[in-house]
Every structure is written in structure tokens, then in C-alpha cells.
């Protein structure tokens, strides 16, 4: 491939994470010591160290809620229009597909279009945050325009039904919020003319180091807001993205993560129900796994882990090869650019709309090939309640009826392809039911379909994440193996297998 010459590539600069030890700083420290201002400086530093993580966590939780609420509203509206036409009779079937296809393609095209304004918002953003925390100043990585495009883009992508999650991009969102909060804080210090304080002067001189630490805090808050897991957010920031860590940073990250999780949970459940639930967004509850499988089944779980690792390796290999081809096809003279009439921007839009049309077509027509099943028969009675984790719910609320004639029936394939990914994973995790919700044939087809579409979609020029698609594939594979085991055991084992494999 003819890649652009090095002279045309953007210039990258590095951050200076070393503490600046200048004459001006030493003189300010001497003046502060002479005035006995060390106590006030320490209090000021402690306040900034607590207030900034608190603000980052609260804003990250609000951003996660806005994206989630907007996506849910668009998805519900899309299903309402599509199913209203689909259930209207044979003559309305084609019209319902046209509406569904138009909505899916339009949402994906809009996500790709807004990404042209801030290319740094494409993808999950996690590799970019790793680069920033490694000391590379990547142009546009933490700007306000990137944050706005990331939130809008991931909302549109999730609403389009493509196999992409918002959880990975929330790491980038939290990092952007942290960078902007620090910038506003430093601008306020300069405006208030506090330059005579050694502490304030030190913060301004060591701005890069403080930015590195607060971006790590924002990454932890992003994971906590997405999964309602403060400890998981801190561990993710420590193990995956950060190259510098300290006990002080641990406390600040944990504070931001707690505030982000609580803010998100309150906005999702506490604001309307008055009770803050522990699984408000993506967390699927607590699993008493030791009560639902036997020691003799442990080798099966080991084999499931090995198969999951092989599937992950295959995904990485195929997606890497595809993205290398994609990179060459999007340069001047590349296949996609030539197909789009020489415009790189049109080539990105063309690829996004084509893949969205493929996803929408397969998701819509596959359920029409499958028949309907009785929910009461699958669940073993009139009681349609089950448990997903530690929470009881109505199974009918996550099952989808497509071309079903009788009440209480559902379409297995539609429940997995024409539904929100979070609901799909919750359905796969459901247990304490007396029968099988999904046949092994349906699970196998959906596993292959999700794997292939995820390989194709990840790397398209728009915001997208892999957490939930990977959890979906793992849950499908685990439920498939679990259902095979459950034929001689119990459905509880199937749910446990789905949870473990995810």
C-alpha cells in the first residue's frame, strides 16, 4: 500500500512528567515558608485533590446516564415503529423492513458523519488513552470536541443495532472530562492571580504530571460508571492504561469511581424509584455459582475457558488483518476511496452505511426463518419470572415476538437479534427457569453471526467498544454449552455457564 509520507503525518510531542525545579519555584517556596503558609498550602492541595476527583466522577456518571438514556429512547422508538408495521399483516412486512433499514443505516451514517469532525473520537479510545498516559501528546485526544463527538457517536452507534458497546468508550469519555476539568481548574487559578502561592505555582509548573494523574482518575471513573464497579474501575486504570501509580492516586481514583457509580445508579433508578439499585445499567447481579454446579463439571469450565481464549485469538487475528486492509483501502488511491469517487470522507461513510445495512438485514430476516415458541412451555408453567444474577425479573420483558400468532409466544432468534445487547446478555444469564429459553441451534447461529459481524464492525471510522459484544459472544457460547449440559442436569447450570464464559 502507498501510505502517506512521514512529512504529511501529524507531529507528536511528548509530555513532561518530571517536576519542574526552577529558580522561580524555589523563591516562591521560600516566601511561603517565611510567611508560615505551609498549613494553608497543604489544605489547598488537599481540597484540590478531593474536589477534582469528585467533580470528575459526578460529570462522568452524568455523561454515562445521558448516553444510555438517549440510546434507550431511540432504540424503543425504532422497535415501536418497526413492530407496529411488522404486525400489521403480510403487506406491511416489506414496509417494516424499509423503515427498520432506514433507521439503522441513518443512525450509523450520522455516527460516522459526526466522527469526521473529531477523528480522535473513533474506536474505543482506550489505546489513545494508553498513549497519552505513556507521555505521547496525541492531537485532539482529550479535547472538548472529541468528548462531544464521542458521546453523540456512541449513542447513535448503539442505537443503530450494530455490535458495538458504549462501555469501552466511557474510558475515553472519563479521561476527556478529567482533562477538561483540570484545564478549567488551572485557568481559574491563573485568573484569581494566586501565582504567589508555592503550591499553586507548583501545580501550574507540573501541569503535565497532574494531567497524567487526573486522566487516570477519569479512566477509572468511566469504567465504574459503565459497569457500576468502583473497584473494577480502579483496577482497570491501574492494570491496563496507567504507567505511573501512587497511593495518593489510588485514593483519588477510588473516590472518583465511587462518585461515578453512585451518580449513574441514582440517575437510572434512585431518581424515579427512590431506591438506588446495585445493577442499574450493565451489571447483571451477583451469582451464587458455587450452589449451581458440581465439582465434576469443573473440567467443562476449564475447556470453556480454553475455547474462549481460542475464540479471542481468532477474533484478534481476523480483525487485525481486516484493519490492515482497511487502512490501505482508505488512503488516496485505495479501494474504498476509489469506490467513493476519490473522497476519503465519503469512503468512511460508505463503509459504515454498508456494514450497518448488512447487520440490519441479517437481524431482521433471520427471525422470519424461525418459528415461535410458547414462553409458558419453555418456563414450565404460567410463572414467567426468573433470576438473572441476584435480581428477579419477568422473562417476557426481554423476549421478542415476531410473526407470532398467539399471546405468550416468542421468537428465539428475534429475542437475540432484534433486542438491545444488554437485554440479550440478561436473557442469556437467566436461570431458575424450568425449561430452555433458547435452542442450541439458535445459540450456535447467533454465536457465529455475532462473531463475524463484530470482526467486521470493530475498526470502522466511528466510536465503538468491544466490552458488551465480547460479553455477548461469551454468553452465547457459554449458554450453548450450558444447554447441552442442562439436557442431563438443570437450566441453572446453563445460566452459570453463560455467566462464566462471558
XYZ file of C-alpha atoms in Angstrom:
502
model
C 0.000 0.000 0.000
C 1.071 3.568 -0.669
C 0.974 5.126 2.779
C 1.298 8.904 3.138
C 4.850 10.206 3.538
C 6.126 10.935 7.012
C 6.149 14.690 6.337
C 2.341 14.658 5.936
C 1.695 12.870 9.234
C 0.731 14.972 12.274
C 3.583 15.900 14.567
C 3.548 14.343 18.007
C 5.070 15.902 21.090
C 5.711 14.359 24.481
C 4.529 15.404 27.910
C 6.983 16.491 30.564
C 6.123 14.392 33.587
C 9.229 15.488 35.506
C 8.788 18.024 38.293
C 9.998 21.490 37.231
C 12.673 22.698 39.685
C 13.294 26.317 38.701
C 14.565 29.413 40.500
C 11.091 30.955 40.406
C 9.646 27.935 42.187
C 12.338 27.894 44.872
C 11.819 31.602 45.559
C 8.026 31.104 45.893
C 8.572 28.199 48.298
C 10.945 30.350 50.375
C 8.381 33.172 50.563
C 5.637 30.738 51.614
C 7.863 29.258 54.303
C 8.731 32.725 55.616
C 5.033 33.616 55.920
C 4.256 30.319 57.638
C 1.808 29.432 54.848
C 2.589 25.738 54.739
C -0.629 24.770 56.556
C -2.795 26.792 54.162
C -0.940 25.382 51.181
C -1.471 21.829 52.430
C -5.178 22.487 52.955
C -5.421 23.977 49.476
C -3.692 20.951 47.973
C -5.947 18.544 49.893
C -9.041 20.409 48.731
C -7.974 20.270 45.082
C -7.035 16.619 45.460
C -10.540 15.754 46.682
C -12.682 18.267 44.784
C -11.318 17.479 41.327
C -11.840 13.670 41.525
C -15.302 14.260 42.995
C -16.216 16.539 40.093
C -14.739 14.156 37.518
C -16.729 11.251 38.938
C -20.004 13.188 39.057
C -19.656 14.510 35.497
C -18.662 11.077 34.159
C -21.708 9.494 35.790
C -23.958 12.152 34.273
C -22.400 11.643 30.834
C -22.951 7.867 31.046
C -26.585 8.391 32.026
C -27.269 10.850 29.188
C -25.787 8.487 26.600
C -27.640 5.478 27.997
C -31.000 7.270 28.307
C -30.777 8.729 24.792
C -29.839 5.353 23.277
C -32.682 3.571 25.100
C -35.184 6.169 23.891
C -34.039 5.854 20.260
C -33.998 2.037 20.424
C -37.511 1.876 21.897
C -38.785 4.261 19.229
C -37.138 2.195 16.485
C -38.694 -1.037 17.753
C -42.103 0.616 18.191
C -42.234 1.800 14.590
C -40.815 -1.446 13.170
C -43.008 -3.881 15.103
C -46.146 -1.785 14.539
C -45.700 -2.234 10.791
C -44.452 -5.832 11.015
C -47.523 -6.999 12.938
C -49.862 -5.141 10.611
C -50.098 -8.011 8.148
C -48.313 -9.530 5.163
C -48.490 -6.363 3.101
C -46.709 -4.350 5.763
C -43.723 -6.694 6.120
C -41.683 -5.002 3.395
C -42.583 -1.564 4.701
C -41.434 -2.500 8.206
C -38.079 -3.675 6.821
C -37.662 -0.461 4.859
C -38.330 1.604 7.980
C -36.022 -0.570 10.085
C -33.240 -0.450 7.479
C -33.577 3.304 7.032
C -33.380 3.938 10.763
C -30.378 1.648 11.309
C -28.427 2.960 8.333
C -29.335 6.560 9.121
C -28.119 6.253 12.718
C -24.846 4.614 11.663
C -24.279 7.189 8.915
C -24.914 10.001 11.395
C -22.372 8.488 13.798
C -19.764 8.236 11.025
C -20.559 11.784 9.844
C -20.080 13.425 13.250
C -16.846 11.452 13.682
C -15.387 13.311 10.701
C -15.420 16.449 12.851
C -13.233 14.804 15.529
C -11.419 11.730 14.143
C -9.821 11.122 17.544
C -13.252 10.032 18.812
C -13.300 6.930 16.573
C -12.876 3.494 18.090
C -12.946 2.777 21.805
C -10.293 5.364 22.642
C -8.528 3.083 25.134
C -5.317 2.738 23.028
C -5.272 6.521 22.687
C -5.533 6.998 26.452
C -2.718 4.495 26.926
C -0.593 6.591 24.562
C -1.406 9.792 26.454
C -0.508 8.229 29.796
C 2.716 6.909 28.269
C 3.720 10.526 27.612
C 2.632 10.991 23.979
C 0.680 14.188 23.344
C -1.792 12.953 20.703
C -3.501 15.831 18.851
C -7.200 16.089 19.701
C -7.258 13.086 22.032
C -8.624 14.947 25.067
C -10.335 17.985 23.556
C -13.921 19.105 24.170
C -14.895 18.387 20.554
C -13.659 14.798 20.955
C -15.757 14.380 24.107
C -18.895 15.706 22.411
C -18.442 13.553 19.303
C -17.673 10.503 21.453
C -20.902 10.838 23.423
C -23.086 11.582 20.400
C -21.391 8.988 18.205
C -21.549 6.088 20.635
C -25.200 6.856 21.362
C -26.020 6.674 17.661
C -23.939 3.549 17.058
C -25.547 1.628 19.941
C -28.990 2.773 18.752
C -28.291 1.523 15.227
C -28.075 -2.075 16.456
C -24.520 -2.698 15.291
C -22.407 -4.963 17.552
C -20.735 -2.143 19.459
C -20.835 -1.177 23.115
C -20.555 2.115 24.960
C -18.573 0.744 27.903
C -15.086 0.953 26.315
C -15.630 4.494 25.003
C -16.685 5.534 28.516
C -12.996 5.217 29.480
C -12.190 7.833 26.831
C -15.130 9.968 27.960
C -13.947 9.927 31.575
C -10.399 10.822 30.507
C -11.638 13.745 28.386
C -13.771 15.040 31.261
C -10.783 14.817 33.612
C -8.565 16.756 31.200
C -11.178 19.485 30.725
C -11.816 19.760 34.478
C -8.088 20.172 35.120
C -7.847 22.800 32.381
C -10.717 24.767 33.900
C -9.143 24.448 37.354
C -5.767 25.770 36.171
C -7.421 28.604 34.251
C -9.291 29.592 37.414
C -6.053 29.622 39.408
C -4.414 31.901 36.857
C -7.432 34.215 36.721
C -7.514 34.568 40.506
C -3.836 35.562 40.441
C -2.739 33.047 43.042
C 0.688 32.824 41.468
C 2.395 33.905 44.701
C 1.435 30.610 46.355
C 4.150 27.997 46.042
C 1.528 25.228 45.922
C -0.433 26.867 43.122
C 2.717 27.729 41.208
C 3.858 24.134 41.558
C 0.565 22.849 40.159
C 0.873 25.134 37.158
C 4.503 24.232 36.514
C 3.795 20.494 36.903
C 0.620 20.636 34.833
C 1.579 17.635 32.693
C 2.115 15.391 35.712
C -1.184 16.471 37.264
C -2.908 15.883 33.936
C -1.486 12.369 33.771
C -2.810 11.563 37.233
C -6.263 13.056 36.684
C -6.653 11.312 33.316
C -6.020 8.021 35.138
C -8.704 9.061 37.617
C -11.092 9.772 34.734
C -10.434 6.375 33.147
C -11.300 4.661 36.444
C -14.488 6.743 36.720
C -15.501 5.798 33.164
C -15.312 2.060 33.858
C -17.099 2.495 37.198
C -19.939 4.451 35.572
C -20.351 1.865 32.808
C -20.296 -1.283 34.962
C -21.248 0.101 38.389
C -17.948 -1.307 39.641
C -15.741 1.184 41.518
C -13.101 -1.389 42.445
C -13.086 -2.718 38.889
C -12.602 0.823 37.571
C -9.576 1.430 39.796
C -8.058 -1.938 38.881
C -8.638 -1.294 35.178
C -6.887 2.077 35.366
C -4.023 0.551 37.347
C -3.502 -2.553 35.231
C -4.493 -1.507 31.715
C -3.963 2.184 30.983
C -1.671 3.805 33.557
C 2.124 3.660 33.580
C 2.536 5.664 36.794
C 0.754 4.958 40.069
C 0.950 6.036 43.680
C -1.001 5.513 46.914
C -2.336 9.047 46.602
C -3.615 8.278 43.099
C -5.316 5.128 44.397
C -7.412 7.128 46.852
C -8.360 9.761 44.304
C -9.266 7.165 41.675
C -11.397 5.248 44.142
C -13.213 8.431 45.191
C -13.972 9.338 41.565
C -15.058 5.766 40.786
C -17.455 5.648 43.747
C -18.985 9.010 42.839
C -19.372 7.981 39.188
C -21.088 4.698 40.079
C -23.395 6.288 42.647
C -24.298 9.156 40.308
C -25.110 6.765 37.482
C -27.158 4.462 39.705
C -29.066 7.351 41.232
C -29.972 8.831 37.851
C -31.063 5.430 36.480
C -33.080 4.140 39.439
C -32.990 6.341 42.525
C -34.296 9.456 40.791
C -37.544 7.713 39.811
C -37.948 4.782 42.221
C -36.349 6.299 45.297
C -34.086 3.241 45.650
C -30.563 3.015 44.265
C -30.273 -0.472 42.768
C -26.930 -2.231 42.517
C -27.407 -3.334 38.900
C -28.762 -0.175 37.356
C -27.012 -0.260 33.974
C -24.774 -3.114 32.845
C -24.014 -5.081 36.000
C -26.014 -8.290 35.933
C -26.168 -9.070 39.634
C -24.399 -11.446 41.982
C -24.095 -15.122 41.159
C -24.062 -17.847 43.784
C -22.190 -20.052 41.341
C -20.968 -22.479 43.985
C -24.575 -23.541 44.546
C -25.355 -24.346 40.909
C -22.547 -26.569 39.649
C -20.726 -29.646 40.805
C -17.044 -30.381 41.159
C -17.251 -32.853 38.298
C -18.216 -30.008 35.983
C -15.036 -28.036 36.626
C -13.190 -29.648 33.668
C -16.003 -28.445 31.435
C -15.489 -24.873 32.665
C -11.750 -25.211 32.045
C -12.484 -26.318 28.479
C -14.863 -23.358 28.091
C -12.070 -21.002 29.149
C -9.708 -22.547 26.609
C -12.317 -22.279 23.852
C -12.965 -18.664 24.823
C -9.252 -17.915 24.570
C -9.072 -19.535 21.131
C -12.090 -17.538 20.005
C -10.459 -14.340 21.268
C -7.223 -15.159 19.453
C -9.140 -15.825 16.243
C -11.005 -12.546 16.650
C -7.777 -10.583 17.126
C -6.090 -12.239 14.153
C -9.011 -11.713 11.765
C -9.761 -8.186 12.916
C -6.097 -7.160 12.699
C -5.834 -8.415 9.122
C -9.073 -6.688 8.203
C -7.964 -3.371 9.738
C -4.636 -3.521 7.926
C -6.581 -3.894 4.695
C -8.971 -1.128 5.789
C -6.074 1.243 6.468
C -4.712 0.688 2.976
C -8.157 0.977 1.385
C -8.729 4.402 2.967
C -5.563 6.097 1.681
C -5.639 8.078 -1.596
C -5.904 5.540 -4.390
C -7.179 2.817 -2.054
C -10.112 0.559 -2.883
C -12.709 2.266 -0.705
C -11.556 5.766 -1.648
C -11.768 4.946 -5.355
C -15.174 3.354 -4.834
C -16.335 6.590 -3.176
C -15.172 8.765 -6.041
C -11.829 9.787 -4.558
C -13.173 11.216 -1.303
C -11.823 9.718 1.923
C -14.704 11.143 3.952
C -17.284 9.576 1.620
C -15.377 6.289 1.791
C -15.734 6.225 5.586
C -19.444 6.984 5.337
C -19.889 4.331 2.638
C -18.213 1.644 4.742
C -20.269 2.498 7.847
C -23.592 2.501 5.987
C -22.794 -0.741 4.125
C -21.944 -2.606 7.323
C -24.985 -1.176 9.078
C -27.206 -2.334 6.212
C -25.671 -5.818 6.449
C -26.260 -6.008 10.211
C -29.836 -4.727 9.892
C -30.720 -7.119 7.063
C -29.426 -10.210 8.840
C -31.013 -9.189 12.147
C -34.397 -8.603 10.500
C -34.728 -11.601 8.205
C -33.152 -14.364 10.305
C -36.043 -14.370 12.840
C -38.537 -14.817 9.971
C -36.966 -18.202 9.211
C -37.559 -19.427 12.763
C -40.888 -20.263 14.312
C -42.305 -19.178 17.630
C -42.249 -20.950 20.972
C -44.506 -20.748 23.978
C -42.955 -18.870 26.864
C -45.080 -20.753 29.409
C -43.938 -24.105 27.986
C -40.293 -23.040 27.947
C -40.541 -21.787 31.500
C -42.537 -24.750 32.700
C -45.755 -23.006 33.712
C -47.610 -19.740 33.961
C -44.920 -18.178 36.129
C -42.704 -16.291 33.663
C -40.344 -14.909 36.280
C -36.704 -15.905 36.503
C -33.487 -14.661 38.031
C -30.539 -13.001 36.347
C -27.882 -12.678 38.994
C -29.394 -11.579 42.265
C -32.443 -9.879 40.794
C -35.828 -11.345 39.842
C -37.436 -10.156 36.622
C -40.161 -11.056 34.137
C -38.709 -13.101 31.289
C -41.451 -11.867 28.963
C -39.986 -8.356 29.186
C -36.823 -9.467 27.375
C -38.387 -11.885 24.884
C -39.405 -10.609 21.449
C -42.427 -11.821 19.475
C -42.023 -11.636 15.681
C -44.733 -13.174 13.455
C -46.176 -14.991 16.465
C -49.924 -15.652 16.300
C -50.745 -16.499 19.916
C -50.247 -14.455 23.037
C -47.410 -15.582 25.262
C -45.264 -16.776 22.355
C -41.821 -15.513 21.469
C -39.290 -15.857 18.670
C -35.982 -17.265 19.873
C -33.896 -15.687 17.128
C -35.636 -12.311 17.372
C -35.027 -12.237 21.115
C -31.294 -12.406 20.379
C -31.022 -10.284 17.209
C -33.811 -7.704 17.486
C -33.119 -6.636 21.035
C -30.767 -4.413 22.984
C -27.436 -6.118 23.744
C -27.838 -5.563 27.483
C -31.203 -7.348 27.387
C -29.667 -10.156 25.334
C -26.979 -10.789 27.941
C -29.562 -10.616 30.725
C -31.714 -13.158 28.872
C -28.736 -15.476 28.418
C -27.931 -15.187 32.117
C -31.491 -16.026 33.220
C -31.799 -19.065 35.476
C -34.167 -20.821 37.877
C -36.486 -21.456 34.917
C -37.940 -24.911 34.370
C -37.119 -25.177 30.671
C -34.814 -23.955 27.921
C -35.447 -20.466 26.554
C -33.137 -20.913 23.589
C -32.396 -23.969 21.479
C -28.838 -25.000 20.776
C -29.348 -24.316 17.065
C -30.385 -20.719 17.730
C -27.484 -20.138 20.083
C -24.947 -21.581 17.637
C -26.201 -19.451 14.735
C -26.222 -16.291 16.856
C -22.705 -17.007 18.113
C -21.329 -17.295 14.573
C -23.309 -14.237 13.464
C -22.124 -12.057 16.352
C -18.534 -13.164 15.906
C -18.487 -12.401 12.183
C -20.244 -9.036 12.481
C -18.064 -7.919 15.398
C -14.925 -8.718 13.399
C -16.244 -6.621 10.514
C -17.517 -3.667 12.543
C -14.677 -3.037 15.004
C -12.327 -0.615 13.283
C -14.916 1.332 11.287
C -14.429 5.102 11.493
C -16.890 5.786 14.300
C -16.982 5.363 18.088
C -17.391 1.763 19.185
C -16.467 -0.534 22.042
C -15.915 -4.256 22.461
C -16.841 -4.980 26.075
C -20.502 -5.828 25.540
C -20.024 -7.556 22.117
C -17.376 -9.794 23.708
C -19.628 -10.477 26.693
C -22.445 -11.336 24.276
C -20.280 -13.797 22.358
C -19.015 -15.351 25.576
C -22.536 -15.615 26.986
C -23.808 -17.204 23.765
C -21.017 -19.767 23.780
C -21.438 -20.439 27.472
C -25.203 -20.789 27.209
C -24.769 -23.128 24.224
C -22.509 -25.421 26.231
C -24.697 -24.987 29.280
C -27.852 -26.014 27.420
C -26.100 -29.144 26.203
C -25.146 -29.943 29.790
C -28.607 -28.959 31.037
C -30.232 -31.681 28.981
C -28.984 -34.038 31.681
C -28.757 -31.518 34.518
C -30.548 -28.193 35.048
C -31.114 -24.819 33.448
C -29.317 -23.256 36.388
C -26.135 -24.817 35.042
C -26.788 -23.235 31.651
C -27.040 -19.784 33.227
C -23.902 -20.396 35.249
C -22.019 -21.452 32.135
C -23.174 -18.323 30.310
C -22.037 -16.118 33.190
C -18.651 -17.819 33.473
C -17.907 -17.750 29.759
C -18.937 -14.072 29.458
